[in-house]
Tab-separated table of C-alpha atoms in Angstrom:
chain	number	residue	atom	x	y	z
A	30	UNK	CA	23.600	-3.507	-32.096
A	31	UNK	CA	20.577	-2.340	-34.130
A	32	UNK	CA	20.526	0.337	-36.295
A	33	UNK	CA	18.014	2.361	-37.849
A	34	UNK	CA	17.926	4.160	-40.950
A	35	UNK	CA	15.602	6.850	-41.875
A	36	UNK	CA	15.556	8.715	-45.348
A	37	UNK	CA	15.293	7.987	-48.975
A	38	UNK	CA	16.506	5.017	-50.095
A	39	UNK	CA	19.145	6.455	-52.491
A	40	UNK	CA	20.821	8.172	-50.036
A	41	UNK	CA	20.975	5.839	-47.080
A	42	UNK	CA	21.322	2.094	-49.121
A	43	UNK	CA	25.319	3.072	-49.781
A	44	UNK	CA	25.525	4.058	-45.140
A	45	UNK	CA	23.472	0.616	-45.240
A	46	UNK	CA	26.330	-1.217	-46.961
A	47	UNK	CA	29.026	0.652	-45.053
A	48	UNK	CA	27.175	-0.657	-41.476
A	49	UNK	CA	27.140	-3.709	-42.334
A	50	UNK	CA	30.850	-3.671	-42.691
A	51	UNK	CA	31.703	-2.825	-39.770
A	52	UNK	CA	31.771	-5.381	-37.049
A	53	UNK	CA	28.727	-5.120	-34.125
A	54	UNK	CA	26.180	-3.722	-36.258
A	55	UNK	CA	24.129	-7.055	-36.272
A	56	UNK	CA	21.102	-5.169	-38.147
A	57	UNK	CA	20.092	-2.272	-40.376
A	58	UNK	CA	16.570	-1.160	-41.005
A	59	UNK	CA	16.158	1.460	-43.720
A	60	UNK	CA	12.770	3.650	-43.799
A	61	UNK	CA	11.614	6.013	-46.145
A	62	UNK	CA	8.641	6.897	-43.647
A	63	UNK	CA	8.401	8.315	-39.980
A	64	UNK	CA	5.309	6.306	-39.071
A	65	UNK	CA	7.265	3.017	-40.121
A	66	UNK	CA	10.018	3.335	-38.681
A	67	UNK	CA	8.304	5.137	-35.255
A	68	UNK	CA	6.399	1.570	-35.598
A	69	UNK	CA	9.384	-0.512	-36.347
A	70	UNK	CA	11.455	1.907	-33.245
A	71	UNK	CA	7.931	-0.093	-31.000
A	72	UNK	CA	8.890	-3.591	-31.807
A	73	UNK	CA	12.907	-3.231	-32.130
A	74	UNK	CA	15.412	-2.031	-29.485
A	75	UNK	CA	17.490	-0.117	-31.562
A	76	UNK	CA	20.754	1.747	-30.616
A	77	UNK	CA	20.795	4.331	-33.292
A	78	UNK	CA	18.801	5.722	-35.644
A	79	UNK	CA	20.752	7.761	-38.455
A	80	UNK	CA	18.062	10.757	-39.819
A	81	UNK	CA	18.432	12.116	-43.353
A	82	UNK	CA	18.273	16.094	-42.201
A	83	UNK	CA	18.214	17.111	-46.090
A	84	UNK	CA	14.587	15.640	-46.537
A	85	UNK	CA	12.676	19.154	-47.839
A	86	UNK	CA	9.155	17.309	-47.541
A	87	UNK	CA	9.368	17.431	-43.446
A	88	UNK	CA	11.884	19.649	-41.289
A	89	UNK	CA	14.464	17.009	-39.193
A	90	UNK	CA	13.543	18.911	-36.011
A	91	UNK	CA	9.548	18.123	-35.895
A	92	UNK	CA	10.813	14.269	-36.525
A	93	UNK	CA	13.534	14.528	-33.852
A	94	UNK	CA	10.293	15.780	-31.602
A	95	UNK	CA	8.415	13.139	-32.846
A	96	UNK	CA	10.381	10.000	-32.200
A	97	UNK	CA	11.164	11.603	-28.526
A	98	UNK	CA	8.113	11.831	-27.760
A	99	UNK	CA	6.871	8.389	-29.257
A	100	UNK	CA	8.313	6.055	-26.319
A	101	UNK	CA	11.861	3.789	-26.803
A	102	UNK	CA	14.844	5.797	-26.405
A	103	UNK	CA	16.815	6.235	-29.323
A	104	UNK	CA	19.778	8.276	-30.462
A	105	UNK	CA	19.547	9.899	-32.779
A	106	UNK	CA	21.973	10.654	-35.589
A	107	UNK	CA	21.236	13.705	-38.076
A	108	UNK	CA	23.028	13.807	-41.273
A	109	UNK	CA	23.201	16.864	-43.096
A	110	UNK	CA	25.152	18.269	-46.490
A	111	UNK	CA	26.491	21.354	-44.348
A	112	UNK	CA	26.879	22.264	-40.935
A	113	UNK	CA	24.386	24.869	-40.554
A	114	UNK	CA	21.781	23.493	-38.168
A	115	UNK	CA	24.540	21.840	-35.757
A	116	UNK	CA	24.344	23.767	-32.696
A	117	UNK	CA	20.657	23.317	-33.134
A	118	UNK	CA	21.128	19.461	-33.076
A	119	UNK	CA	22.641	20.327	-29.901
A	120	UNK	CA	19.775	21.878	-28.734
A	121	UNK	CA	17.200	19.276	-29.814
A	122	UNK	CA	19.378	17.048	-27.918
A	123	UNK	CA	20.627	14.716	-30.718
A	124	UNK	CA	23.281	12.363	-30.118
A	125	UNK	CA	25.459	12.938	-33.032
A	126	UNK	CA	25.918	14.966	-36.694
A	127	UNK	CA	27.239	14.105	-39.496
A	128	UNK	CA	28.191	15.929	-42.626
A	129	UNK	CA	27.450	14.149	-46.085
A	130	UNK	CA	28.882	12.283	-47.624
A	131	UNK	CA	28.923	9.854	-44.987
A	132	UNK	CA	32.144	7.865	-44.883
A	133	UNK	CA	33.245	4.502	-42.768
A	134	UNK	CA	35.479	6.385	-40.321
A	135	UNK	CA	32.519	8.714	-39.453
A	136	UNK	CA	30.586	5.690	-38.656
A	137	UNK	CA	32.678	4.283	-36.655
A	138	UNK	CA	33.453	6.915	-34.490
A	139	UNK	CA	29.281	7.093	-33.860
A	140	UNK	CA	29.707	3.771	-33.044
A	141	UNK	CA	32.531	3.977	-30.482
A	142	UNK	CA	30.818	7.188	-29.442
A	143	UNK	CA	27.558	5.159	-28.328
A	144	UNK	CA	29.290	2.657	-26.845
A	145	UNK	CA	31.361	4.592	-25.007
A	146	UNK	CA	28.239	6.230	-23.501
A	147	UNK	CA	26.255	3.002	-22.481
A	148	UNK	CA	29.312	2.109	-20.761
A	149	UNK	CA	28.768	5.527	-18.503
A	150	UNK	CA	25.323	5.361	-18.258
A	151	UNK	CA	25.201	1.209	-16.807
A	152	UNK	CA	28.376	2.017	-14.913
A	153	UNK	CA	27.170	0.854	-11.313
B	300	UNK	CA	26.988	17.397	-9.471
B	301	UNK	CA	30.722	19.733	-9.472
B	302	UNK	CA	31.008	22.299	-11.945
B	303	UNK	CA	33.888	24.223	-13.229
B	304	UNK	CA	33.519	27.290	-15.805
B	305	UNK	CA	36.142	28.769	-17.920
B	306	UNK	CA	35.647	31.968	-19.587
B	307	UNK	CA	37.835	35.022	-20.244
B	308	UNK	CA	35.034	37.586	-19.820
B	309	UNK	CA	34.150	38.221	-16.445
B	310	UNK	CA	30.720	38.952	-16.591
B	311	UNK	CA	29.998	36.087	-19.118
B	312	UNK	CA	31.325	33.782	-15.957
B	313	UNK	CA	29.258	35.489	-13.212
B	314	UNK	CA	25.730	35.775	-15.046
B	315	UNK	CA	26.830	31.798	-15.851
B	316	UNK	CA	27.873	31.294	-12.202
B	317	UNK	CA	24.418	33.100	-11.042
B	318	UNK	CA	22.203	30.984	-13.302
B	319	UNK	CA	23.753	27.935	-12.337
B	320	UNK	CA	23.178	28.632	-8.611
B	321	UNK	CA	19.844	29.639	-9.334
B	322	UNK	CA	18.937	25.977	-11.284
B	323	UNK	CA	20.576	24.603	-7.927
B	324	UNK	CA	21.919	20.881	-7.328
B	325	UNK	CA	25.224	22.398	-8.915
B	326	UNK	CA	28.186	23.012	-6.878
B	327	UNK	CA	31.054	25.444	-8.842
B	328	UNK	CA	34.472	24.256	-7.311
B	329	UNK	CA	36.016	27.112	-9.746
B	330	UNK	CA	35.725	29.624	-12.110
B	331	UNK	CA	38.873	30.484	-14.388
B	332	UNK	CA	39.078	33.662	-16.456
B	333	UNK	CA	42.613	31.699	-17.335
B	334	UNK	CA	42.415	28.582	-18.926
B	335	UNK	CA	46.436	27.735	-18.151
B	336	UNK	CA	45.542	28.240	-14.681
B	337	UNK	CA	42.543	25.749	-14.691
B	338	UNK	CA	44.353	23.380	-16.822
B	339	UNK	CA	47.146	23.731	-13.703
B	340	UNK	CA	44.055	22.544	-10.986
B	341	UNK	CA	42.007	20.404	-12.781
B	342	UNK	CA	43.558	17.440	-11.167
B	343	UNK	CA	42.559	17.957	-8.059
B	344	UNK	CA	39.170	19.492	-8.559
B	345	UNK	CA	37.884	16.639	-10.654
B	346	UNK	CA	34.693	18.306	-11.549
B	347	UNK	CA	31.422	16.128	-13.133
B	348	UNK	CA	31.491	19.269	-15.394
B	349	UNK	CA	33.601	21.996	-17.352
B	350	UNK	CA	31.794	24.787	-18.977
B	351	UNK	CA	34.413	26.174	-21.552
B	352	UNK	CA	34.099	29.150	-23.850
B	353	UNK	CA	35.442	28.466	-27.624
B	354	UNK	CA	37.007	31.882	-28.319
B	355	UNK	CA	39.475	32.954	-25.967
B	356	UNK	CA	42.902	35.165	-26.188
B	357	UNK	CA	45.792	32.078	-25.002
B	358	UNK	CA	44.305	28.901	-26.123
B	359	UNK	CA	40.724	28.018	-27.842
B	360	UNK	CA	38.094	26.002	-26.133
B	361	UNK	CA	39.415	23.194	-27.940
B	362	UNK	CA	43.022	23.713	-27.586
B	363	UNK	CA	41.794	23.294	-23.869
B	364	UNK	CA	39.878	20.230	-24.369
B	365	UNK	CA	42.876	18.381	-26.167
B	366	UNK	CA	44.871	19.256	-22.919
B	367	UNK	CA	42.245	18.291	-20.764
B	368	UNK	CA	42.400	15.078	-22.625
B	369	UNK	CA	46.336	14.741	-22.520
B	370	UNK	CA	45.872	14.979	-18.977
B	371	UNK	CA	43.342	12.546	-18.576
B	372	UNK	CA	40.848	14.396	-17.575
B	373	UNK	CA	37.063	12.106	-17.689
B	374	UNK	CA	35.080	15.730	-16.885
B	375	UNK	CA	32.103	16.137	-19.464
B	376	UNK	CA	32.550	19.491	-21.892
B	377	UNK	CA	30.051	21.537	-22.746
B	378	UNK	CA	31.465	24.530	-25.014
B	379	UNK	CA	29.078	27.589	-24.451
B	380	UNK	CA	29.891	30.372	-27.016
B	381	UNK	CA	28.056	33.278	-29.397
B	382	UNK	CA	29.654	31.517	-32.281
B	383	UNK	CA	27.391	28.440	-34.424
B	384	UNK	CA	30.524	27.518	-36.347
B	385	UNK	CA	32.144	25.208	-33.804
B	386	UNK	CA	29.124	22.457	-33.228
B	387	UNK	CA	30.138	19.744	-35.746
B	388	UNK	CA	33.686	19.926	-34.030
B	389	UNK	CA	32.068	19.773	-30.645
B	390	UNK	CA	29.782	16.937	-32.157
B	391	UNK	CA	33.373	15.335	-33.584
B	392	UNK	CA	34.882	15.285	-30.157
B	393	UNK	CA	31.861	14.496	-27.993
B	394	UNK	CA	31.276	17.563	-26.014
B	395	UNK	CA	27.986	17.116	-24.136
B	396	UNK	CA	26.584	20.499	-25.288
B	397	UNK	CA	26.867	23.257	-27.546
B	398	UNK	CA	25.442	26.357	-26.079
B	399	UNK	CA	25.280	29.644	-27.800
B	400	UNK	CA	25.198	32.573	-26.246
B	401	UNK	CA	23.426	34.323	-24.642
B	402	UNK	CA	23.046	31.363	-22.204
B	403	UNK	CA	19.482	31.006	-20.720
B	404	UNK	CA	18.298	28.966	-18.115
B	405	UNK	CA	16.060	26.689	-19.850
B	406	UNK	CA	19.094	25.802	-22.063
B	407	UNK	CA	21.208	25.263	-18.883
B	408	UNK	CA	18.769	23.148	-17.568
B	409	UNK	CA	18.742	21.037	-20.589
B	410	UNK	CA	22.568	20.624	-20.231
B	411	UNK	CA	22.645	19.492	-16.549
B	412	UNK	CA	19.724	16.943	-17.572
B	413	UNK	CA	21.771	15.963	-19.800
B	414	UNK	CA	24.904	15.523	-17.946
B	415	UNK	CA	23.236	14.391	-14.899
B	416	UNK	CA	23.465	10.206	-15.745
B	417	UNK	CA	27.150	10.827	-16.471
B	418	UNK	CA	27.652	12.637	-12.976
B	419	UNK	CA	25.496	10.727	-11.133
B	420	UNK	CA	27.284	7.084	-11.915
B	421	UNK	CA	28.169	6.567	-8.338
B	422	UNK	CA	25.310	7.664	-6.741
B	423	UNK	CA	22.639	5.138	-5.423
B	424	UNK	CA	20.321	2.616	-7.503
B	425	UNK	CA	17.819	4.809	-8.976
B	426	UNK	CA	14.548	2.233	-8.902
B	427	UNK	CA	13.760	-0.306	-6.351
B	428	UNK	CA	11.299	-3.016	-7.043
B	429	UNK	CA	9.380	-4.459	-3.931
B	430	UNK	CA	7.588	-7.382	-4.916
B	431	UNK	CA	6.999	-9.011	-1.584
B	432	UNK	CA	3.402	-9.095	-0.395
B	433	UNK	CA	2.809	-5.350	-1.747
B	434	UNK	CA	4.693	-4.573	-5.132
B	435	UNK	CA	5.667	-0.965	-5.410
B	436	UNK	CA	8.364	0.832	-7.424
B	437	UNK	CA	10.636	2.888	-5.384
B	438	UNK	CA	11.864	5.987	-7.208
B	439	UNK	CA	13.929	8.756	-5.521
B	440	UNK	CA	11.825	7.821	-2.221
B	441	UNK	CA	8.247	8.029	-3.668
B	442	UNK	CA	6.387	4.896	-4.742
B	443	UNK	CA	5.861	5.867	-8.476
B	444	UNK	CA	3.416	2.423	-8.789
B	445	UNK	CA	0.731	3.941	-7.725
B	446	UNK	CA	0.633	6.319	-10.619
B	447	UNK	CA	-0.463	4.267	-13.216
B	448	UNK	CA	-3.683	5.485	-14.862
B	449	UNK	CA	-3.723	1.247	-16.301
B	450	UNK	CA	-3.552	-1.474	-13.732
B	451	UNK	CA	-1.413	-3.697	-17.182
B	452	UNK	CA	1.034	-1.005	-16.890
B	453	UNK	CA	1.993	-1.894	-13.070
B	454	UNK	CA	1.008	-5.635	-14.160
B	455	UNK	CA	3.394	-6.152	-17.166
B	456	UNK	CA	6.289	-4.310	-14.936
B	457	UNK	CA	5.744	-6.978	-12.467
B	458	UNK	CA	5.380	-10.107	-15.082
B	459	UNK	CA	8.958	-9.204	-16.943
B	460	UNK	CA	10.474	-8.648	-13.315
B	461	UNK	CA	8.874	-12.607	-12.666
B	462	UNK	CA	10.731	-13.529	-15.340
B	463	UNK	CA	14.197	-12.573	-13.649
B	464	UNK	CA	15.374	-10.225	-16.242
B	465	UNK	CA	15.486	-13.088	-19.684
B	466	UNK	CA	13.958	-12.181	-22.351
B	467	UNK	CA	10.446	-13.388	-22.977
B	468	UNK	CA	8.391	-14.005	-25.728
B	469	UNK	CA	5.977	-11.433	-26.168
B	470	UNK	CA	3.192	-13.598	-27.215
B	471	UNK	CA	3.523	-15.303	-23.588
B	472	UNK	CA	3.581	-12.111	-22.046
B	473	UNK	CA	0.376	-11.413	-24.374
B	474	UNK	CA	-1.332	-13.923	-23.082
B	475	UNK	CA	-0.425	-13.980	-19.285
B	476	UNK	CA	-1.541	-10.425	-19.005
B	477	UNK	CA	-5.147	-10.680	-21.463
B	478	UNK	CA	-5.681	-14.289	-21.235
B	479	UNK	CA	-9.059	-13.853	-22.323
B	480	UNK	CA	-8.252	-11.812	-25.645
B	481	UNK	CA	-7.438	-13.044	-28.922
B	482	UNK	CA	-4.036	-13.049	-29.622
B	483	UNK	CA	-4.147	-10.013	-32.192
B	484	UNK	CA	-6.131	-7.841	-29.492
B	485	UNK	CA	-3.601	-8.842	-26.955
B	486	UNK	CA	-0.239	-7.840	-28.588
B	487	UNK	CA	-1.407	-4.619	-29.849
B	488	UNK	CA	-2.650	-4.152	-26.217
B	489	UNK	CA	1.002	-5.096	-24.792
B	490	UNK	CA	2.261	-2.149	-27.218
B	491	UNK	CA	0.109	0.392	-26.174
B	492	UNK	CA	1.283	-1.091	-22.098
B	493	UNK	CA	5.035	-0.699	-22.896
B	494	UNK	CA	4.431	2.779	-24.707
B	495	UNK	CA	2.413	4.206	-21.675
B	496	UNK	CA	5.187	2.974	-19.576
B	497	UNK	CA	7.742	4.867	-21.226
B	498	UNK	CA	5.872	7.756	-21.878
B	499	UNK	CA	4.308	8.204	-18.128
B	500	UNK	CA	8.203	7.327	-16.984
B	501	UNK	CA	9.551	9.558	-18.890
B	502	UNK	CA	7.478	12.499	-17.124
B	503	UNK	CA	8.123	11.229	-13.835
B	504	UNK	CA	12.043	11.466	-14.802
B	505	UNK	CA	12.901	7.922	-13.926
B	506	UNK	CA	12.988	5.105	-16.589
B	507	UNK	CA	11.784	1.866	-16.213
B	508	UNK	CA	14.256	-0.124	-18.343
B	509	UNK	CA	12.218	-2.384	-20.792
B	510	UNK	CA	13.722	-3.508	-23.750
B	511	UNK	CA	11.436	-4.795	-26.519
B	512	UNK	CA	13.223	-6.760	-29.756
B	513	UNK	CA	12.237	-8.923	-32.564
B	514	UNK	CA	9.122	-10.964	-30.487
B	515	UNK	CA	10.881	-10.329	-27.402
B	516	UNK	CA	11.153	-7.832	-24.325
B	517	UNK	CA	12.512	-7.870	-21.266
B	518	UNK	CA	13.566	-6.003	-18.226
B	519	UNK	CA	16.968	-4.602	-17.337
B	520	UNK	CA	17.478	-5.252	-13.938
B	521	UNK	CA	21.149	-3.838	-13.363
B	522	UNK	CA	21.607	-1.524	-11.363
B	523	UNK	CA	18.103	-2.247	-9.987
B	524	UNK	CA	17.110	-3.710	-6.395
B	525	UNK	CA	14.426	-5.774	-6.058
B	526	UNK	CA	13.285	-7.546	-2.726
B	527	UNK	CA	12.639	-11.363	-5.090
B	528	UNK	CA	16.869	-10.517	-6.163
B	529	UNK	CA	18.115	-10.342	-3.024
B	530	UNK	CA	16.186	-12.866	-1.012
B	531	UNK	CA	18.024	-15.517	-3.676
B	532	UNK	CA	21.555	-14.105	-3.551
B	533	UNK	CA	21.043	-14.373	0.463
B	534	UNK	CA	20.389	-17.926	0.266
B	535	UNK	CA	22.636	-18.415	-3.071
B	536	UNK	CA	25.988	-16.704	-0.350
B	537	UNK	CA	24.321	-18.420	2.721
B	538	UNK	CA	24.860	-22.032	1.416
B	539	UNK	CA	28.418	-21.457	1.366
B	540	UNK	CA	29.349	-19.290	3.998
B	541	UNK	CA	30.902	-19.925	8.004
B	542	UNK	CA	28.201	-20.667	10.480
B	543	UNK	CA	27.931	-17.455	11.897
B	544	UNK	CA	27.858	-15.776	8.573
B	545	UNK	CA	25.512	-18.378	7.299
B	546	UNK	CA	23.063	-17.498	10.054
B	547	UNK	CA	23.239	-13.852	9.761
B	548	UNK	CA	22.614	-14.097	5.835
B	549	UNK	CA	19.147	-16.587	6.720
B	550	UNK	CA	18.064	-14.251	9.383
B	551	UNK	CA	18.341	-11.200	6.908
B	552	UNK	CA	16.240	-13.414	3.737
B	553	UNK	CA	13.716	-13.669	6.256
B	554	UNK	CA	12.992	-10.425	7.271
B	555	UNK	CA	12.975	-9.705	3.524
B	556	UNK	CA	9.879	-11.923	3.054
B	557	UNK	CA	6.775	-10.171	4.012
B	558	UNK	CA	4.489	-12.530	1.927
B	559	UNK	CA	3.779	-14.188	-1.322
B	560	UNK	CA	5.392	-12.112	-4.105
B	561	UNK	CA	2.507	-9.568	-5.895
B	562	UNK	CA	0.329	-11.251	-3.184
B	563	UNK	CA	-2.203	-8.038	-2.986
B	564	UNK	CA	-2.036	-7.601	-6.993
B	565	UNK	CA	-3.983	-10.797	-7.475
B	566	UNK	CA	-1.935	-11.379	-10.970
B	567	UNK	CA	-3.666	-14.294	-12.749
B	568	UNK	CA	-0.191	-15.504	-13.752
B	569	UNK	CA	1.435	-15.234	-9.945
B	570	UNK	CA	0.926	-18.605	-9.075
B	571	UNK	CA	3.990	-20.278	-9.874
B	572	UNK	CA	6.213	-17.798	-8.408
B	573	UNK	CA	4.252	-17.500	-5.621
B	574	UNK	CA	4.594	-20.909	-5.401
B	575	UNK	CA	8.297	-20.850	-6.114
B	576	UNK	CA	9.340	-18.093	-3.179
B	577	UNK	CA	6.774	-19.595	-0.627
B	578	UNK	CA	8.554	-23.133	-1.002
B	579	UNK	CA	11.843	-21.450	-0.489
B	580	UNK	CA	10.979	-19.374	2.607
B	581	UNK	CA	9.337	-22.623	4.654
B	582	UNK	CA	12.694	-24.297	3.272
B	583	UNK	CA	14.599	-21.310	5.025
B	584	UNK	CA	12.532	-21.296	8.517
B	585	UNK	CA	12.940	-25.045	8.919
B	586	UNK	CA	16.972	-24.457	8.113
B	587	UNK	CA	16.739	-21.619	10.625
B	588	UNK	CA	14.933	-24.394	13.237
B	589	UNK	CA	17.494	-26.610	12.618
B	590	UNK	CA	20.583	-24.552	12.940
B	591	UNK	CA	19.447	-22.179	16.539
B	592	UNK	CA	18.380	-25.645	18.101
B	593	UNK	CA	21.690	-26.669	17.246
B	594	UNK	CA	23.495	-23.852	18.961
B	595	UNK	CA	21.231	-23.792	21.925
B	596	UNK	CA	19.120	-20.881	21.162
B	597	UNK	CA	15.565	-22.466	22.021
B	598	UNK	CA	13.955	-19.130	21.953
B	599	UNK	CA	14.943	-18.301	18.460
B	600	UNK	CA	14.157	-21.678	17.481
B	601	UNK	CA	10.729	-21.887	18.722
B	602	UNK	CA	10.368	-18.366	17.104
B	603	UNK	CA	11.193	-19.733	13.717
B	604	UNK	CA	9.088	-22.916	14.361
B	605	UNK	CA	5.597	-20.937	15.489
B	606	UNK	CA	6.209	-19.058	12.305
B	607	UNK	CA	6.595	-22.559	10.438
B	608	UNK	CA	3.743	-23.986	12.113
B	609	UNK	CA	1.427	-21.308	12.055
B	610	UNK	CA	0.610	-19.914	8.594
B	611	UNK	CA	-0.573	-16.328	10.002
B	612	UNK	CA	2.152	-15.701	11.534
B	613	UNK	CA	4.917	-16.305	9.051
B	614	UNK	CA	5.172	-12.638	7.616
B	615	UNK	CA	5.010	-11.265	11.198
């Protein structure tokens, strides 16, 4: 599984290190910038992409839009410091929400969470 | 898809009840005021879908939902409420959808999009490639092929489903479908292919599964019939099965075969699989020969052979 990581560096290098941890997560991209990683999202199948909601430079929604609307399919993850906007994640249709700080166990359960829906979704 | 909706307010449950009826393609096998009660029926209603209010006087949406669980209940949630407090929670234990009140129908609709490739596992393959003679993709009974804007669109769909489903190189793929470009002009032109795939797909409602990795793409092909598929697992079960069985499997690879594969695409790169299925089929109508003129049926025989013998006639 590939996993994508989009915010500032400080904040996402320590979920980086706690990926790579835990066992299936064969790679973690980190971007700082929407166009990258929209670019990077072309190229790489990834399963998840985890969204740093607390950016103040660009709301999370218009990126949620954006990497809908750019092509590969993608869940998304938003992480956020409170829980404010989480019935609006629902609404935006992301896959999963996160309060900071992000710990292991909340990872994990993202993980199982995705896998558990593939399994639904290629059921034949 | 079956619904169920749990609410104690009445008229929350019938302006829910009318709005789902309205969307259509719904059917509500109940509608509890009591959750106990539902909790009581829910194993023999087995609905795709429970609608479940948070806030209610005996037990809490997600009092319910731990129940539902104890039972083992495999019904998607989706918590619809007036309350924005609840969502991580509903996030935390995978609820579908957070809804908050008042409930329109755009949001609804959302939901049962949503819900729909969860409900719909059992129902039948969603895409059918036909690759024989004319290639087409079948989707919900209309041939979405032909509504490509780019002839590479239709063209790279039908290279990765050449290659059987493996992952290919995307330079090769590059160069199959722009032989004449340099290599540069070609990849970036594969990226804007596989984008307008997804993109055009994705407004039709049905997705065409290409994955694209590190150099690499490929197409999904489970839960995907395809004409090329079947004609090989025909053969692949007819090598080993009885006589009769054997014959009945040949007969049925046959009919599949109604020319070369892509043969009215005119893909530069077709030859070899062209190549590949038209060996296979003569190889099949001289097995056919062989095996009705050794039970005696000269008419089928001679059937098989004019069809061996005279090009023309081989996809009649």
């Amino acid at each position: 599984m590939e996993v994508t990581l989009l915010g500032k560096n400080e904040t996402m290098s320590g979920i980086e290190s706690a990926l790579k941890v835990i066992g299936g997560v064969e790679a973690v991209s980190i971007f700082e910038n929407l166009f990258y990683a929209k670019e990077h999202l072309a190229d790489h199948s990834s399963a998840l992409l985890l969204l740093d909601g607390d950016d103040e430079a660009v709301s999370w929604q218009y990126v949620v839009d954006e990497l809908k609307a750019s092509g590969p399919e993608v869940r998304i993850v938003l992480l956020k410091e409170d829980s404010y906007d989480a019935a609006k994640a629902y609404d935006a249709g992301v896959f999963d929400y996160l309060m900071k700080p992000v710990d292991e166990k909340q990872l994990i359960r993202v993980i199982v969470k995705y896998t558990m829906h593939q399994k639904r979704v290629n059921k034949p | 898809m079956n619904v169920v909706l749990v609410d104690d307010e009445y008229y929350a449950l019938q302006g829910l009840k009318m709005e789902l009826e309205e969307i259509g393609g719904v059917q509500i096998t109940g509608l509890y005021e009591d959750p106990s009660s539902m909790l009581a029926e829910i194993a023999e209603l087995r609905p795709d879908l429970i609608f479940l209010d948070v806030e209610m006087p005996q037990m809490d949406g997600f009092e319910v939902f731990a129940r539902l669980m104890d039972l083992g209940c495999t019904s998607s949630v989706v918590f619809v409420t007036a309350y924005t407090q609840y969502a991580v929670r509903a996030f935390e234990i995978n609820a579908v959808d957070y809804i908050v009140k008042p409930v329109t129908r755009a949001r609804l609709e959302k939901t049962l999009e949503r819900s729909r490739p969860a409900a719909a596992s059992s129902s039948d393959t969603p895409l059918r490639f036909n690759c024989f003679r004319h290639f087409s993709i079948v989707a919900g009974g209309k041939d979405i092929n032909a509504g490509w804007r780019t002839r590479k669109a239709a063209e790279l769909i039908a290279f990765l489903i050449s290659e059987g489903g493996s992952y290919t190189a995307k330079e090769k793929i590059a160069e199959a479908l722009w032989p004449e470009q340099e290599s540069r002009i070609a990849m970036a032109n594969l990226y804007m292919a596989y984008h307008y795939i997804n993109k055009q797909a994705g407004q039709s409602g049905f997705r065409i599964p290409i994955e694209s990795e590190r150099g690499k793409m490929r197409i999904d092909m489970t839960g995907i019939s395809c004409d090329l598929l079947e004609f090989d697992e025909l053969l692949t079960a007819a090598r080993t099965a009885p006589a009769e069985k054997m014959r009945e499997l040949m007969e049925e690879a046959a009919t599949l075969y109604t020319g070369l594969p892509f043969e009215d695409a005119y893909f530069d790169w077709a030859g070899e699989i062209q190549g590949r299925y038209e060996y296979r089929y003569l190889e099949l109508l001289e097995q056919l020969v062989c095996h009705f003129k050794s039970c005696g049926d000269m008419q089928k025989a001679q059937a098989y052979e004019t069809k061996l013998l005279i090009p023309e006639l081989q996809t009649l």
